[in-house]
Amino acid sequence: MSVLEQVQVDVRTAMKAGERERAAALRMVVDSLQQDAKLGKGDEVAVLQRERKKRLEAADAYSKAGRAEQASAERFEAGLIETYLPAQLSDQELGELVAAAIEDTGATEQRQMGQVMSALMPKVSGRADGKRVSAAVREKLGA
């Protein structure tokens, strides 16, 4: 079952249970996944990551503006989206993948970071945020 199909099933379940907030949040996820599918991209994990990131950024903005209720709603939606994402890599697992990518590319200095990142990102897709991967690579290369 695809992620889209699973979310659609969960929308129906939430509606039957009378969980309006959950159903509304899941409908937004369904809309995003369907739009992406129509465009022919079909990368459900990337859509979920993008939507989760939007919610977290909005929550931060609401918090800074003193709007705690809206921030809480955004965090709730981000948490819901997170349940459909693959399990995130631990710091140790990420470190091992970074070390292997550095060894494979033969990178020894900071300016070779692009080579390491291009070798590494397909291996971690969906399981680690790009900023986190970039920071790990930068650390290993000694910058």
Coordinates of C-alpha atoms in Angstrom, one line a residue:
M1 CA 0.0 0.0 0.0
S2 CA 1.4 3.4 -1.0
V3 CA 1.7 6.2 1.5
L4 CA -1.2 8.1 -0.2
E5 CA -3.5 5.1 0.1
Q6 CA -2.5 4.7 3.8
V7 CA -3.2 8.3 4.5
Q8 CA -6.6 8.1 2.7
V9 CA -7.5 5.1 4.9
D10 CA -6.5 7.0 8.0
V11 CA -8.6 10.0 6.9
R12 CA -11.7 7.7 6.8
T13 CA -10.8 6.2 10.1
A14 CA -10.4 9.6 11.7
M15 CA -13.7 10.8 10.3
K16 CA -15.5 7.7 11.7
A17 CA -13.9 8.3 15.1
G18 CA -15.0 11.9 15.0
E19 CA -11.4 13.2 15.1
R20 CA -12.0 16.4 13.0
E21 CA -8.6 18.0 13.6
R22 CA -6.8 14.8 12.6
A23 CA -9.0 14.3 9.6
A24 CA -8.5 17.8 8.4
A25 CA -4.7 17.6 8.8
L26 CA -4.6 14.3 7.0
R27 CA -6.7 15.7 4.1
M28 CA -4.0 18.4 3.6
V29 CA -1.4 15.6 3.3
V30 CA -3.6 13.7 0.9
D31 CA -3.9 16.9 -1.3
S32 CA -0.2 17.4 -1.3
L33 CA 0.5 13.8 -2.2
Q34 CA -2.1 13.9 -5.0
Q35 CA -0.8 17.1 -6.5
D36 CA 2.7 15.7 -6.6
A37 CA 1.4 12.5 -8.2
K38 CA -0.4 14.6 -10.9
L39 CA 2.8 16.4 -11.7
G40 CA 4.4 13.0 -12.2
K41 CA 7.1 13.3 -9.6
G42 CA 5.8 10.5 -7.4
D43 CA 8.3 10.9 -4.6
E44 CA 6.0 10.6 -1.6
V45 CA 8.8 10.7 1.0
A46 CA 10.0 14.1 -0.4
V47 CA 6.5 15.5 -0.3
L48 CA 6.1 14.4 3.3
Q49 CA 9.4 15.9 4.3
R50 CA 8.6 19.1 2.5
E51 CA 5.2 19.4 4.2
R52 CA 6.7 18.5 7.6
K53 CA 9.3 21.2 7.2
K54 CA 6.7 23.8 6.3
R55 CA 4.7 23.0 9.4
L56 CA 7.7 23.2 11.7
E57 CA 8.8 26.5 10.2
A58 CA 5.3 27.8 10.6
A59 CA 5.2 26.7 14.2
D60 CA 8.4 28.5 14.9
A61 CA 7.0 31.7 13.3
Y62 CA 3.8 31.5 15.3
S63 CA 5.8 30.9 18.5
K64 CA 7.9 34.0 17.8
A65 CA 4.8 36.0 17.1
G66 CA 3.2 34.9 20.4
R67 CA 0.5 32.8 18.8
A68 CA 0.9 29.6 20.9
E69 CA -2.4 28.0 19.7
Q70 CA -1.5 28.2 16.0
A71 CA 2.0 27.0 16.8
S72 CA 0.6 24.0 18.6
A73 CA -1.7 23.2 15.7
E74 CA 1.3 23.3 13.3
R75 CA 3.4 21.0 15.5
F76 CA 0.4 18.6 15.7
E77 CA 0.3 18.4 11.9
A78 CA 4.1 18.0 11.7
G79 CA 3.9 15.1 14.1
L80 CA 1.1 13.5 12.1
I81 CA 3.2 13.8 8.9
E82 CA 6.2 12.3 10.7
T83 CA 4.4 9.1 11.4
Y84 CA 4.3 8.4 7.6
L85 CA 8.1 9.1 7.1
P86 CA 10.7 6.3 7.3
A87 CA 12.6 6.0 10.6
Q88 CA 15.3 8.6 10.9
L89 CA 19.0 7.5 11.0
S90 CA 20.7 7.6 14.4
D91 CA 23.8 9.8 14.7
Q92 CA 26.0 6.7 14.7
E93 CA 24.4 5.3 11.5
L94 CA 24.7 8.7 9.8
G95 CA 28.3 8.9 10.9
E96 CA 29.1 5.5 9.4
L97 CA 27.4 6.4 6.1
V98 CA 29.3 9.7 6.0
A99 CA 32.6 8.0 6.7
A100 CA 32.0 5.4 4.0
A101 CA 31.0 8.1 1.5
I102 CA 34.2 10.1 2.3
E103 CA 36.3 6.9 1.8
D104 CA 34.5 6.1 -1.5
T105 CA 35.0 9.5 -2.9
G106 CA 38.5 10.0 -1.5
A107 CA 37.6 13.4 -0.2
T108 CA 40.1 14.9 2.2
E109 CA 39.2 18.6 2.4
Q110 CA 36.2 20.9 2.7
R111 CA 36.0 21.9 -1.0
Q112 CA 35.3 18.2 -1.9
M113 CA 32.1 18.3 0.2
G114 CA 29.9 18.4 -2.9
Q115 CA 31.3 15.0 -4.1
V116 CA 30.6 13.5 -0.7
M117 CA 27.1 14.9 -0.5
S118 CA 26.2 13.7 -4.0
A119 CA 27.4 10.2 -3.2
L120 CA 25.7 10.2 0.2
M121 CA 22.2 11.7 -0.3
P122 CA 20.8 8.8 -2.3
K123 CA 21.7 6.5 0.5
V124 CA 20.0 8.6 3.2
S125 CA 17.0 9.9 1.2
G126 CA 14.1 10.3 3.5
R127 CA 16.0 9.1 6.6
A128 CA 17.9 12.2 7.4
D129 CA 17.5 15.9 6.8
G130 CA 19.9 17.6 4.4
K131 CA 21.1 20.1 6.9
R132 CA 21.9 17.3 9.3
V133 CA 23.8 15.4 6.6
S134 CA 25.7 18.5 5.6
A135 CA 26.7 19.2 9.1
A136 CA 27.9 15.6 9.6
V137 CA 30.0 15.7 6.4
R138 CA 31.4 19.1 7.3
E139 CA 32.4 17.8 10.7
K140 CA 34.1 14.7 9.3
L141 CA 36.0 16.7 6.7
G142 CA 37.3 18.9 9.6
A143 CA 35.8 22.2 8.9

